[in-house]
Coordinates of C-alpha atoms and ligand atoms in Angstrom, one line a residue:
M1278 CA -5.3 -7.4 -98.4
S1279 CA -8.7 -8.0 -96.9
V1280 CA -10.7 -5.1 -95.4
T1281 CA -10.3 -6.7 -91.9
T1282 CA -6.6 -7.0 -92.2
E1283 CA -6.2 -3.5 -93.5
K1284 CA -8.3 -2.2 -90.6
A1285 CA -6.1 -4.1 -88.2
E1286 CA -3.0 -2.7 -89.7
K1287 CA -4.3 0.9 -89.4
A1288 CA -5.2 0.2 -85.8
L1289 CA -1.7 -1.1 -85.2
K1290 CA -0.2 2.0 -86.8
A1291 CA -2.4 4.2 -84.6
Q1292 CA -1.3 2.4 -81.5
Q1293 CA 2.4 2.8 -82.6
V1294 CA 1.9 6.5 -83.0
I1295 CA 0.4 6.7 -79.5
D1296 CA 3.2 4.7 -78.0
L1297 CA 5.9 6.7 -79.8
L1298 CA 4.3 9.9 -78.7
G1299 CA 5.0 8.8 -75.1
E1300 CA 8.7 8.4 -75.9
K1301 CA 9.0 11.8 -77.5
L1302 CA 7.5 13.8 -74.6
N1303 CA 10.0 16.0 -73.0
R1304 CA 9.8 19.2 -70.9
Q1305 CA 9.7 21.5 -74.0
I1306 CA 7.0 19.5 -75.8
V1307 CA 4.8 18.9 -72.7
G1308 CA 5.1 22.6 -71.8
S1309 CA 3.8 23.5 -75.2
L1310 CA 1.1 20.9 -75.1
V1311 CA -0.3 22.0 -71.8
A1312 CA 0.3 25.8 -71.9
C1313 CA -2.2 27.0 -74.5
V1314 CA -5.0 29.1 -73.1
H1315 CA -6.7 29.5 -76.4
C1316 CA -6.4 33.2 -76.4
G1317 CA -6.1 33.3 -80.2
L1318 CA -3.3 35.8 -80.3
C1319 CA -1.3 33.5 -82.6
T1320 CA -4.1 33.2 -85.2
N1321 CA -3.2 36.1 -87.4
A1322 CA 0.5 35.3 -87.2
C1323 CA 0.1 32.4 -89.6
H1324 CA 0.2 33.0 -93.4
Y1325 CA -2.3 30.2 -94.0
V1326 CA -4.9 32.0 -91.8
L1327 CA -4.3 35.3 -93.6
A1328 CA -4.9 33.6 -97.0
N1329 CA -8.0 31.8 -95.8
P1330 CA -10.0 34.2 -93.6
G1331 CA -12.7 32.6 -91.7
D1332 CA -11.4 29.0 -92.0
V1333 CA -10.7 28.0 -88.5
T1334 CA -8.9 24.8 -89.6
Y1335 CA -5.8 26.9 -90.4
A1336 CA -5.5 28.5 -87.0
P1337 CA -2.4 27.4 -85.2
A1338 CA -4.3 26.7 -82.0
Y1339 CA -6.8 24.5 -83.9
K1340 CA -4.1 22.6 -85.7
A1341 CA -2.2 22.2 -82.4
D1342 CA -5.3 20.8 -80.7
R1343 CA -5.4 17.9 -83.3
I1344 CA -2.1 16.7 -81.8
R1345 CA -2.9 17.9 -78.3
K1346 CA -6.1 15.8 -78.0
I1347 CA -4.0 12.6 -78.4
F1348 CA -1.6 13.7 -75.7
K1349 CA -4.5 14.5 -73.4
R1350 CA -6.2 11.2 -74.0
H1351 CA -3.2 9.1 -73.2
Y1352 CA -0.7 11.1 -71.2
D1353 CA -2.6 13.7 -69.2
W1354 CA -4.7 12.7 -66.2
T1355 CA -7.4 15.2 -67.1
G1356 CA -8.0 13.6 -70.4
R1357 CA -7.9 10.1 -68.9
V1358 CA -10.6 11.0 -66.3
L1359 CA -12.7 13.5 -68.2
P1360 CA -11.9 13.1 -71.9
R1361 CA -14.9 14.9 -73.3
W1362 CA -14.6 17.7 -70.9
V1363 CA -11.0 18.6 -71.9
G1364 CA -11.4 17.6 -75.6
A1365 CA -9.2 14.5 -75.4
A1366 CA -9.5 11.9 -78.1
S1367 CA -7.4 9.1 -79.5
V1368 CA -6.5 8.2 -83.1
N1369 CA -7.8 4.8 -84.1
S1370 CA -8.9 4.9 -87.7
E1371 CA -7.4 5.5 -91.1
E1372 CA -9.3 8.8 -91.3
D1373 CA -7.7 10.0 -88.1
L1374 CA -4.2 9.3 -89.3
E1375 CA -4.9 10.9 -92.7
E1376 CA -6.4 14.0 -91.1
L1377 CA -3.3 14.3 -88.9
K1378 CA -1.1 13.9 -92.0
D1379 CA -3.0 16.7 -93.8
I1380 CA -2.6 19.1 -90.9
V1381 CA 1.0 18.5 -89.9
F1382 CA 2.5 18.3 -93.5
G1383 CA 0.0 20.3 -95.5
K1384 CA -1.2 23.2 -93.3
C1385 CA 2.0 24.2 -91.5
T1386 CA 5.5 25.0 -92.8
N1387 CA 7.0 24.9 -89.2
C1388 CA 8.0 28.5 -89.7
R1389 CA 7.6 29.4 -86.0
R1390 CA 6.0 32.8 -86.5
C1391 CA 3.1 31.8 -84.3
T1392 CA 5.6 30.7 -81.7
I1393 CA 7.0 34.1 -81.2
N1394 CA 3.5 35.6 -81.0
C1395 CA 2.4 33.3 -78.2
P1396 CA 2.4 34.9 -74.7
M1397 CA 2.4 31.5 -73.2
G1398 CA 5.5 30.3 -75.0
V1399 CA 3.7 27.5 -76.9
D1400 CA 6.1 26.3 -79.7
Y1401 CA 3.6 24.7 -82.0
A1402 CA 6.2 24.2 -84.8
T1403 CA 8.3 22.0 -82.5
F1404 CA 5.5 19.5 -81.7
N1405 CA 4.2 19.7 -85.3
R1406 CA 7.6 18.4 -86.4
M1407 CA 7.4 15.8 -83.7
A1408 CA 4.0 14.7 -85.0
R1409 CA 5.4 14.5 -88.5
G1410 CA 8.1 12.1 -87.1
L1411 CA 5.4 10.0 -85.5
L1412 CA 3.6 9.5 -88.8
V1413 CA 6.8 8.9 -90.7
S1414 CA 7.8 6.2 -88.3
V1415 CA 4.7 4.2 -89.3
G1416 CA 5.1 5.0 -93.0
I1417 CA 2.4 7.7 -93.3
M1418 CA 3.7 10.7 -95.2
P1419 CA 3.3 12.5 -98.5
E1420 CA 5.0 10.7 -101.3
G1421 CA 7.6 13.5 -101.8
V1422 CA 8.7 13.2 -98.2
A1423 CA 9.2 9.5 -98.7
V1424 CA 11.2 9.9 -101.9
V1425 CA 13.5 12.7 -100.6
S1426 CA 14.1 10.8 -97.3
K1427 CA 15.0 7.7 -99.3
D1428 CA 17.5 9.6 -101.4
Q1429 CA 19.1 11.1 -98.4
W1430 CA 19.3 7.7 -96.6
E1431 CA 20.6 5.8 -99.6
I1432 CA 22.5 8.1 -101.9
G1433 CA 23.7 10.5 -99.1
N1434 CA 22.1 13.7 -100.4
Q1435 CA 18.5 14.7 -100.7
M1436 CA 18.4 15.3 -104.4
G1437 CA 20.0 11.9 -105.3
V1438 CA 23.1 13.6 -106.9
L1439 CA 25.6 10.9 -107.8
K1440 CA 29.2 11.3 -106.7
E1441 CA 30.5 11.5 -110.3
D1442 CA 27.9 14.2 -111.1
Y1443 CA 29.0 16.2 -108.1
L1444 CA 32.7 15.9 -108.9
D1445 CA 32.0 16.7 -112.6
T1446 CA 30.2 19.8 -111.6
L1447 CA 33.0 21.0 -109.4
E1448 CA 35.5 20.4 -112.2
W1449 CA 33.3 22.2 -114.7
M1450 CA 32.9 25.2 -112.4
E1451 CA 36.7 25.2 -111.8
E1452 CA 37.2 25.4 -115.6
E1453 CA 34.7 28.2 -115.9
L1454 CA 36.4 30.1 -113.1
Q1455 CA 39.9 29.7 -114.6
E1456 CA 38.5 31.1 -117.9
E1457 CA 36.8 34.0 -116.2
L1458 CA 39.8 35.0 -114.2
E1459 CA 42.3 34.0 -116.9
D1460 CA 44.2 32.1 -114.3
P1461 CA 44.8 28.4 -114.7
S1462 CA 46.0 28.1 -111.1
V1463 CA 42.5 28.8 -109.7
K1464 CA 41.2 25.6 -108.1
I1465 CA 38.1 24.1 -106.5
P1466 CA 40.1 21.8 -104.1
V1467 CA 38.6 18.4 -103.3
D1468 CA 39.6 16.3 -100.3
S1469 CA 42.6 18.5 -99.3
Y1470 CA 43.8 17.8 -95.8
D1471 CA 44.4 20.3 -93.0
C1472 CA 42.5 23.2 -94.6
E1473 CA 41.2 26.2 -92.6
I1474 CA 37.8 25.7 -94.2
V1475 CA 35.7 22.7 -95.4
Y1476 CA 32.9 24.0 -97.6
S1477 CA 29.6 22.2 -97.7
I1478 CA 26.8 22.9 -100.1
N1479 CA 23.1 22.2 -100.9
P1480 CA 22.7 19.6 -103.6
R1481 CA 20.4 22.1 -105.3
E1482 CA 23.6 24.0 -106.2
V1483 CA 24.9 21.0 -108.1
K1484 CA 21.6 20.4 -109.9
Y1485 CA 20.2 23.8 -110.6
D1486 CA 22.6 26.5 -109.4
P1487 CA 26.3 25.6 -110.1
R1488 CA 27.1 29.2 -110.5
S1489 CA 26.8 29.6 -106.7
I1490 CA 29.6 27.1 -106.3
A1491 CA 31.8 29.0 -108.7
D1492 CA 31.0 32.3 -107.0
A1493 CA 31.9 30.9 -103.6
A1494 CA 35.1 29.5 -105.0
K1495 CA 36.0 32.8 -106.5
I1496 CA 35.6 34.5 -103.2
F1497 CA 37.7 31.9 -101.4
H1498 CA 40.4 32.2 -104.1
V1499 CA 40.6 36.0 -103.9
A1500 CA 40.6 35.9 -100.1
G1501 CA 43.6 33.5 -100.2
E1502 CA 41.7 31.0 -98.2
S1503 CA 42.9 27.5 -97.5
W1504 CA 39.8 25.5 -98.3
T1505 CA 38.4 22.3 -99.7
M1506 CA 35.2 20.5 -100.5
P1507 CA 34.7 16.9 -99.4
S1508 CA 34.1 14.2 -102.1
E1509 CA 31.8 12.3 -99.7
G1510 CA 29.5 13.6 -97.0
W1511 CA 29.2 17.0 -98.6
D1512 CA 25.5 17.7 -98.3
M1513 CA 24.7 20.1 -95.5
T1514 CA 20.9 19.9 -96.0
N1515 CA 19.0 17.6 -93.7
F1516 CA 15.5 16.3 -94.6
G1517 CA 15.3 15.0 -91.0
L1518 CA 14.4 18.6 -90.0
F1519 CA 11.4 18.6 -92.2
S1520 CA 10.2 15.0 -91.8
G1521 CA 10.6 14.9 -88.1
D1522 CA 12.8 11.8 -88.4
D1523 CA 15.5 12.3 -85.8
A1524 CA 17.3 9.1 -86.9
L1525 CA 17.7 10.5 -90.4
G1526 CA 18.7 13.9 -89.0
G1527 CA 21.4 12.3 -86.9
S1528 CA 22.8 10.1 -89.7
V1529 CA 23.0 13.0 -92.2
A1530 CA 24.6 15.4 -89.7
Q1531 CA 27.1 12.7 -88.6
R1532 CA 28.1 12.0 -92.2
L1533 CA 29.0 15.7 -92.7
Y1534 CA 30.8 16.0 -89.4
E1535 CA 32.9 12.9 -90.2
S1536 CA 34.0 14.2 -93.5
V1537 CA 35.3 17.4 -91.9
E1538 CA 37.1 15.3 -89.2
E1539 CA 38.6 13.0 -91.8
L1540 CA 39.9 15.9 -93.7
R1541 CA 41.2 17.5 -90.5
G1542 CA 39.4 20.8 -91.4
R1543 CA 39.4 23.5 -88.8
K1544 CA 36.0 25.1 -89.7
L1545 CA 32.9 23.9 -91.5
V1546 CA 31.4 26.6 -93.6
I1547 CA 27.8 26.1 -94.6
S1548 CA 26.6 27.7 -97.8
E1549 CA 23.5 29.8 -97.8
C1550 CA 20.7 27.5 -96.7
G1551 CA 18.4 28.1 -93.8
H1552 CA 17.4 24.6 -92.9
G1553 CA 20.9 23.3 -93.7
Y1554 CA 22.4 25.9 -91.3
R1555 CA 19.9 25.1 -88.5
S1556 CA 20.1 21.4 -88.8
T1557 CA 23.9 21.2 -89.2
R1558 CA 24.9 23.8 -86.7
C1559 CA 22.1 23.9 -84.1
E1560 CA 20.2 20.6 -84.1
G1561 CA 22.6 18.2 -85.7
P1562 CA 24.9 17.5 -82.7
N1563 CA 21.8 16.5 -80.6
W1564 CA 20.4 14.3 -83.3
A1565 CA 23.8 12.7 -83.9
K1566 CA 24.5 12.6 -80.2
Q1567 CA 28.0 13.8 -80.6
D1568 CA 30.2 16.6 -79.8
V1569 CA 31.5 18.5 -82.8
P1570 CA 35.2 19.4 -82.4
F1571 CA 35.3 22.2 -85.0
V1572 CA 33.7 25.6 -85.6
M1573 CA 30.6 25.8 -87.8
E1574 CA 29.8 29.0 -89.6
S1575 CA 27.3 30.3 -92.2
S1576 CA 29.1 31.5 -95.4
V1577 CA 27.3 34.8 -94.8
L1578 CA 29.6 35.4 -91.8
T1579 CA 32.6 34.2 -93.7
M1580 CA 32.1 36.7 -96.5
L1581 CA 31.4 39.5 -94.1
R1582 CA 34.6 38.7 -92.2
Y1583 CA 36.6 38.7 -95.4
I1584 CA 35.4 42.2 -96.2
K1585 CA 36.0 43.5 -92.7
E1586 CA 39.4 42.1 -92.6
G1587 CA 40.4 43.5 -96.0
R1588 CA 40.9 40.0 -97.4
I1589 CA 38.5 40.9 -100.3
K1590 CA 37.5 44.2 -101.6
V1591 CA 34.1 45.0 -103.1
D1592 CA 32.6 47.6 -105.2
K1593 CA 28.9 48.1 -104.5
T1594 CA 28.4 50.2 -107.7
R1595 CA 28.4 46.9 -109.5
N1596 CA 25.1 46.0 -107.9
P1597 CA 23.1 49.2 -108.5
E1598 CA 19.6 47.6 -108.7
P1599 CA 17.2 48.0 -105.8
V1600 CA 17.3 44.8 -103.6
T1601 CA 15.3 43.7 -100.6
F1602 CA 16.0 40.9 -98.2
H1603 CA 13.9 37.9 -97.2
D1604 CA 14.7 36.4 -93.8
S1605 CA 14.7 32.7 -93.9
C1606 CA 12.6 31.4 -91.0
N1607 CA 15.3 28.9 -90.0
N1608 CA 18.3 31.4 -90.3
A1609 CA 16.5 34.3 -88.6
R1610 CA 13.7 33.1 -86.2
S1611 CA 15.4 29.9 -85.2
C1612 CA 19.1 30.8 -85.4
G1613 CA 19.2 34.6 -84.8
L1614 CA 21.0 35.5 -88.1
F1615 CA 19.3 38.9 -88.4
E1616 CA 22.0 41.6 -88.8
E1617 CA 24.9 40.0 -90.6
P1618 CA 23.2 39.5 -93.9
R1619 CA 22.0 43.1 -93.8
E1620 CA 25.4 44.4 -93.0
L1621 CA 26.8 42.4 -95.9
L1622 CA 24.1 43.6 -98.3
K1623 CA 24.8 47.2 -97.5
L1624 CA 28.5 46.7 -98.3
V1625 CA 27.8 45.1 -101.7
C1626 CA 24.6 46.8 -103.0
M1627 CA 23.8 50.4 -103.7
D1628 CA 20.1 50.3 -102.9
F1629 CA 19.0 48.0 -100.1
R1630 CA 15.3 48.3 -99.1
E1631 CA 13.8 46.6 -96.0
M1632 CA 10.7 44.5 -96.4
Y1633 CA 8.1 44.9 -93.6
P1634 CA 7.7 43.1 -91.3
N1635 CA 11.1 41.7 -91.2
R1636 CA 13.7 39.8 -89.0
A1637 CA 11.8 37.6 -86.4
E1638 CA 8.4 38.9 -87.7
N1639 CA 9.1 38.1 -91.3
Y1640 CA 6.6 35.8 -93.1
C1641 CA 7.6 32.4 -94.4
C1642 CA 8.4 32.1 -98.2
T1643 CA 5.7 29.5 -98.0
G1644 CA 8.1 26.9 -99.4
G1645 CA 9.6 26.0 -96.0
G1646 CA 9.2 22.9 -93.9
G1647 CA 9.7 20.7 -97.0
A1648 CA 6.6 22.2 -98.7
M1649 CA 8.4 22.3 -102.1
S1650 CA 8.6 18.5 -102.1
M1651 CA 4.9 17.9 -101.4
A1652 CA 3.2 18.5 -104.8
E1653 CA -0.3 17.7 -103.5
Y1654 CA -0.3 20.8 -101.4
T1655 CA 1.0 23.2 -104.1
P1656 CA -2.4 25.1 -104.6
R1657 CA -2.7 25.6 -100.9
R1658 CA 0.9 26.7 -100.6
L1659 CA 0.6 29.3 -103.4
K1660 CA -2.6 30.6 -102.0
S1661 CA -1.0 31.1 -98.7
A1662 CA 1.8 33.0 -100.4
A1663 CA -0.4 36.0 -101.1
I1664 CA 0.9 37.9 -98.0
K1665 CA 4.5 37.3 -99.1
A1666 CA 3.8 38.5 -102.6
R1667 CA 2.3 41.7 -101.2
Q1668 CA 5.4 42.2 -99.0
L1669 CA 7.7 41.8 -101.9
E1670 CA 5.7 44.1 -104.2
E1671 CA 5.6 46.9 -101.7
T1672 CA 9.4 47.1 -101.6
G1673 CA 9.6 48.0 -105.3
A1674 CA 12.8 46.1 -105.5
D1675 CA 14.1 44.4 -108.7
F1676 CA 15.7 41.6 -106.7
V1677 CA 14.9 39.7 -103.5
V1678 CA 17.9 38.3 -101.8
T1679 CA 17.8 35.4 -99.4
S1680 CA 20.3 33.2 -97.7
C1681 CA 18.4 30.0 -98.2
H1682 CA 18.1 27.7 -101.2
N1683 CA 14.7 26.5 -100.0
C1684 CA 13.5 30.1 -100.0
V1685 CA 15.0 30.7 -103.4
D1686 CA 12.7 28.0 -104.7
G1687 CA 9.7 29.1 -102.7
L1688 CA 10.1 32.8 -103.7
T1689 CA 10.7 31.9 -107.4
D1690 CA 7.6 29.9 -107.5
L1691 CA 5.4 32.6 -105.9
I1692 CA 6.9 35.4 -108.0
R1693 CA 6.0 33.4 -111.1
H1694 CA 2.5 32.7 -109.7
Y1695 CA 1.8 36.3 -108.8
K1696 CA 3.6 37.7 -111.8
L1697 CA 5.9 40.0 -109.9
P1698 CA 8.6 41.9 -111.8
M1699 CA 11.3 40.6 -109.5
K1700 CA 14.1 38.0 -109.5
V1701 CA 15.6 36.0 -106.6
T1702 CA 19.3 35.9 -105.9
Q1703 CA 21.7 35.1 -103.0
L1704 CA 24.4 37.0 -101.2
V1705 CA 27.2 34.8 -102.6
N1706 CA 26.1 36.0 -106.1
L1707 CA 26.1 39.6 -105.1
V1708 CA 29.4 39.5 -103.3
A1709 CA 31.1 37.7 -106.2
N1710 CA 29.7 40.3 -108.6
A1711 CA 31.0 43.1 -106.5
L1712 CA 34.4 41.5 -106.0
V1713 CA 37.4 43.8 -107.0
I1714 CA 40.1 41.6 -108.3
E1715 CA 43.4 43.3 -108.1
E1716 CA 45.7 42.9 -111.0
K1717 CA 48.3 40.4 -110.4
V1718 CA 51.8 40.5 -111.7
S1719 CA 54.0 37.4 -111.9
V1720 CA 56.7 37.6 -109.3
P1721 CA 60.1 37.4 -111.1
V1722 CA 62.4 34.6 -110.0
E1723 CA 65.8 36.2 -109.6
V1724 CA 68.3 33.4 -110.2
P1725 CA 71.8 34.7 -110.1
E1726 CA 73.7 33.8 -113.3
V1727 CA 76.2 31.0 -113.1
P1728 CA 79.4 32.5 -114.4
E1729 CA 80.7 30.7 -117.5
A1730 CA 84.3 30.8 -116.3
V1731 CA 85.4 30.7 -112.7
P1732 CA 87.1 34.0 -112.0
A1733 CA 90.6 33.7 -110.8
E1734 CA 89.9 35.3 -107.4
V1735 CA 87.0 32.9 -106.6
P1736 CA 88.4 29.6 -105.6
E1737 CA 85.2 27.5 -105.8
P1738 CA 82.6 27.5 -108.6
V1739 CA 79.5 29.6 -107.8
E1740 CA 76.5 27.4 -107.5
A1741 CA 73.3 28.6 -109.2
V1742 CA 70.7 29.4 -106.5
P1743 CA 67.9 26.8 -107.0
V1744 CA 64.3 27.7 -107.1
A1745 CA 63.0 26.2 -103.8
M1746 CA 60.4 23.4 -104.1
G1747 CA 57.4 23.3 -101.9
A1748 CA 56.0 20.2 -100.1
E1749 CA 54.0 19.3 -103.2
G1750 CA 56.8 20.0 -105.6
E1751 CA 55.6 23.4 -106.7
E1752 CA 58.2 26.2 -107.2
M1753 CA 58.3 28.7 -104.4
H1754 CA 59.2 32.1 -105.8
L1755 CA 60.8 33.7 -102.8
V1756 CA 64.4 33.8 -104.1
G1757 CA 65.6 37.3 -104.1
R1758 CA 62.8 38.4 -101.8
R1759 CA 63.5 40.3 -98.6
I1760 CA 61.1 39.5 -95.8
L1761 CA 61.0 40.9 -92.2
V1762 CA 59.5 38.5 -89.7
A1763 CA 58.2 40.2 -86.6
D1764 CA 57.2 37.9 -83.7
D1765 CA 58.1 37.9 -80.1
E1766 CA 57.7 34.1 -79.6
P1767 CA 61.1 32.6 -80.2
D1768 CA 59.8 29.2 -81.5
Q1769 CA 57.4 30.9 -83.8
L1770 CA 60.0 33.3 -85.1
E1771 CA 62.4 30.5 -85.8
F1772 CA 59.8 28.4 -87.6
L1773 CA 58.6 31.3 -89.8
C1774 CA 62.2 32.3 -90.7
A1775 CA 63.2 28.8 -91.4
V1776 CA 60.3 28.2 -93.8
L1777 CA 60.9 31.4 -95.7
E1778 CA 64.7 30.9 -95.8
D1779 CA 64.2 27.4 -97.1
N1780 CA 62.2 28.9 -99.9
G1781 CA 64.9 31.3 -100.9
A1782 CA 64.0 34.5 -99.1
T1783 CA 66.5 36.8 -97.4
V1784 CA 65.0 37.0 -93.9
F1785 CA 65.3 39.6 -91.1
R1786 CA 64.0 39.4 -87.6
A1787 CA 62.2 41.8 -85.2
T1788 CA 60.8 41.0 -81.8
T1789 CA 59.3 44.4 -80.7
G1790 CA 57.2 47.1 -82.3
D1791 CA 60.1 49.6 -82.2
E1792 CA 62.4 47.0 -83.8
V1793 CA 59.9 46.6 -86.6
L1794 CA 60.0 50.3 -87.4
E1795 CA 63.8 50.4 -87.3
M1796 CA 64.3 47.3 -89.4
V1797 CA 61.7 48.2 -92.0
R1798 CA 63.4 51.6 -92.6
A1799 CA 66.9 50.1 -92.6
E1800 CA 66.3 47.0 -94.6
K1801 CA 63.4 48.0 -96.9
P1802 CA 61.9 44.5 -97.0
D1803 CA 59.4 43.5 -99.7
V1804 CA 57.1 41.9 -97.1
L1805 CA 56.6 42.3 -93.4
T1806 CA 54.9 39.4 -91.5
L1807 CA 53.6 41.1 -88.5
D1808 CA 52.5 39.4 -85.2
L1809 CA 49.8 41.6 -83.6
H1810 CA 50.9 40.9 -80.1
M1811 CA 54.4 42.1 -79.3
P1812 CA 56.0 44.0 -76.5
G1813 CA 57.1 47.6 -76.9
R1814 CA 55.3 50.1 -79.1
D1815 CA 51.6 49.2 -79.9
V1816 CA 51.5 47.1 -83.0
G1817 CA 48.4 48.9 -84.4
E1818 CA 50.3 52.2 -84.1
V1819 CA 53.4 50.7 -85.8
F1820 CA 51.2 49.5 -88.6
E1821 CA 49.7 52.9 -89.1
L1822 CA 53.1 54.7 -89.0
L1823 CA 54.4 52.3 -91.7
R1824 CA 51.3 52.9 -93.8
K1825 CA 51.7 56.6 -93.6
D1826 CA 55.4 56.6 -94.5
P1827 CA 55.7 57.8 -98.1
D1828 CA 59.0 55.9 -98.4
L1829 CA 57.3 52.6 -97.7
E1830 CA 54.6 52.7 -100.4
D1831 CA 55.7 49.3 -101.7
L1832 CA 55.8 47.5 -98.4
K1833 CA 53.4 44.6 -98.3
I1834 CA 52.2 43.6 -94.8
C1835 CA 50.9 40.2 -93.8
I1836 CA 49.3 40.0 -90.4
I1837 CA 49.9 36.9 -88.3
T1838 CA 47.8 36.4 -85.2
G1839 CA 46.3 33.8 -83.0
K1840 CA 43.8 36.3 -81.6
P1841 CA 41.2 37.3 -84.2
E1842 CA 39.8 39.9 -81.8
L1843 CA 43.0 41.9 -82.2
R1844 CA 42.5 42.3 -85.9
R1845 CA 40.3 45.3 -85.4
L1846 CA 43.3 47.2 -84.1
I1847 CA 44.5 47.0 -87.7
Y1848 CA 41.4 46.9 -89.8
E1849 CA 39.6 49.8 -88.1
R1850 CA 42.4 52.2 -89.0
S1851 CA 41.8 54.7 -91.8
V1852 CA 44.8 53.5 -93.7
R1853 CA 45.2 50.9 -96.4
P1854 CA 44.5 47.5 -94.9
P1855 CA 47.2 44.8 -94.9
E1856 CA 47.6 42.8 -98.1
G1857 CA 47.1 39.5 -96.2
Y1858 CA 46.8 37.7 -93.0
V1859 CA 47.4 34.2 -91.6
D1860 CA 45.8 32.7 -88.5
K1861 CA 47.9 31.0 -85.9
P1862 CA 48.8 28.1 -85.7
V1863 CA 50.6 28.7 -89.0
D1864 CA 51.7 25.8 -91.1
E1865 CA 54.3 25.9 -93.9
K1866 CA 51.8 25.5 -96.8
R1867 CA 49.5 28.4 -95.6
L1868 CA 52.4 30.7 -94.8
L1869 CA 54.0 30.2 -98.3
L1870 CA 50.6 30.5 -100.0
N1871 CA 49.8 33.8 -98.3
V1872 CA 53.3 35.3 -98.7
R1873 CA 53.2 34.6 -102.4
K1874 CA 49.7 36.0 -102.7
V1875 CA 50.8 39.2 -100.8
L1876 CA 53.7 39.6 -103.2
E1877 CA 51.4 39.5 -106.2
V1878 CA 49.1 42.3 -105.0
V1879 CA 49.4 45.4 -107.1
H1880 CA 47.9 48.6 -105.7
H1881 CA 46.1 51.2 -107.8
E1882 CA 45.9 54.7 -106.7
A1883 CA 42.4 56.0 -106.2
Ligands
SF4_2812 S1 -1.2 32.5 -78.7 FE1 -0.4 30.7 -77.5 S2 -1.9 30.5 -75.9 FE2 -2.9 31.8 -77.4 S3 -4.0 30.4 -78.7 FE3 -2.0 30.7 -79.7 S4 -0.8 29.0 -78.8 FE4 -2.6 29.2 -77.5
SF4_2813 S1 4.5 27.4 -87.6 FE1 4.1 28.9 -89.2 S2 2.9 27.8 -90.7 FE2 2.8 26.6 -88.8 S3 1.0 27.3 -87.7 FE3 2.7 28.6 -87.0 S4 2.7 30.4 -88.2 FE4 1.4 28.9 -89.3

C-alpha cells in the first residue's frame, strides 16, 4: 500500500469514528461529556494515578478530555465556534487514533471508581467503553481484543472452547463427582427440558478451573435442584462489554437467552463472574433488544438461598483459614451485589476479614475491562496493581475470595508479581467444601410376596404390587410409603395425590392446618407434603408443633409453596428445618425427585 493510500485510509477511519460518535450520543453520554468542571476530585480514585504519581496522563479527567475534545469539535456549538478556547480538536491522523487506543484500552479498566467519586455525575467509564467501540468498528484495537472477539463471534465463547471439549469436561467432572460422593446417580445434566435452573458458566472454568463446575454440580445435587446445562449457547461471558461492541454484546446475550428458552428453563443462574453477570443480567437485554421471559440470578444468591431455606447444610469449621473478599467492580459498583457474598462467606468460613476500602469504594483487581487479554499493557497493569497488593497484604488473610473469574486471574497475577503469601478462591469452592452431606440410606422397596398357592378363602390370585415406573422408565420407590398431602386447593391436592398413588404410595389428605395435626398423629405418615398457605391454624405454627412432638421424630416434611416469601415462616423457626421443598407449579418429575430425596435423609443427633 502506498503512503498516500495509507494516509487516505487512516483519514477515512478517523471520519468514520467521528460519524459513529454522533450515532452513539445519548442523554447519559452527553451528560457525562459536558458536565465535567475539572475539579480533580476523581483523580486519586484511579489506581493508575496512585501507581504513577505526578503523571497527569493517567488522571480520569485528562483521559476523558481526549474523547471529549472530539465531541466538542463536532457535536457541541462551543467547540464549533471557539475550538481553541474550549479545547476542541478532531482526530485526523494515525497518531491521533493510536493515542486514543492507548488511552481507552491501556489506561483504564472501566472500573467506574472515578464515577462514584465525581460530584457532577460524570460516568467516564461509560464513554470510555463507547470510545473503545468506535475504534473497534474501524478495526483499531489491541490484538488480544481482536482475537477474543473473533472467538466469541465464530466459536460462540470467548476462549474458543469447542463443543466436544466442553461436553467432555462436563462428563469428566460428573465422573469425578460420582467417585467423590460414591454415588453413580449423581449427574451433570445436559439439555434437560423444563428444569428450574439452567446453569451457565465462564469458558475459563472449562479450560482452567473445571473443579468449579464440579463444585456447583455438587451443591445443586445436594440441594435436590432440578437443573441443567445447555450444550450450545452456554457462555455467560460477553466480550462486548469490554470491547464496546454492542453488536457482539447483543449477539452473545441473545444466544444464551435462546438456549434457556429452548430448554424451557425457569431461571438462568450465572456462575461467579462479574462481567458475565453484568452483561447477561443488566446490559444484555438492551444490547439484544429483547425482553427476557425468565429470572436471571447470580449463583451467589442461589447458594445463599439454599442455606437459608435449609436445602443444604454447611459446616464453617471446614474453612478455618482467614479469608478476605474482593468486590468485583462489575458485581459490586455496577450491579449492587455487596452484602450477599459477605453473608454467604460468614456462613461458610470461620475467619472473614474485610479489606479496606471495600464495596463500592473497592479498588479494581487491575485485570478488569479485558486487561488480561491485552499483553502489551501488562507492565502498566501490574504497576497499577500496587494499591491492590497493599490492600490484600493488610488483611493478613491466607485466601482472597472473589465472585468473578476475571478477578481470579487479575488477583492471581498480581499476587505472583508482588510475592504475596495468599491464594485466590471463589465462593462456590468454599461452599462445596463446607457442604455437609447427610448419609443416605437406600429406601427399601416393599413388595408384598405373591403367595405360592392361592388360599382357599381368597377367590382370586393376589397380584404382586409392581414397582411403579417414572416417566423416563426409572423405578419409583414409593411402594409401601405413607404420605400425607396437605393442600387446600382441590386441583392441586388431587394432582399431588394422583402422582404419589400412581407411584405406589398410600396417600392421605388434609386441607387445613388442624387437619394436618390430626392426620399426622393418627396415620403416622413417612412424609408430609405441606402447602404453606392453608386455612385454619397457622401453617408455621403447625410445622413447629410437629417438629417439637417427640413421637414424630421420624416424620419427613417437604414444603410446597408458590409464595417463596412465606418460606421464612418455616425456616426462621428454631426447630429442625424441613427435609425438602418444591416450588409451585409442581410437575410430576420434580415432585417424585424431591419426595424420594426427602425419604433418603437420615438425621444425626447433635
Ligand atoms: S470529579 Fe467529575 S467533575 Fe471533577 S474532574 Fe473528575 S470527572 Fe470532572
Ligand atoms: S474507570 Fe477506573 S480505571 Fe478508568 S479512569 Fe476511572 S478509576 Fe481509573
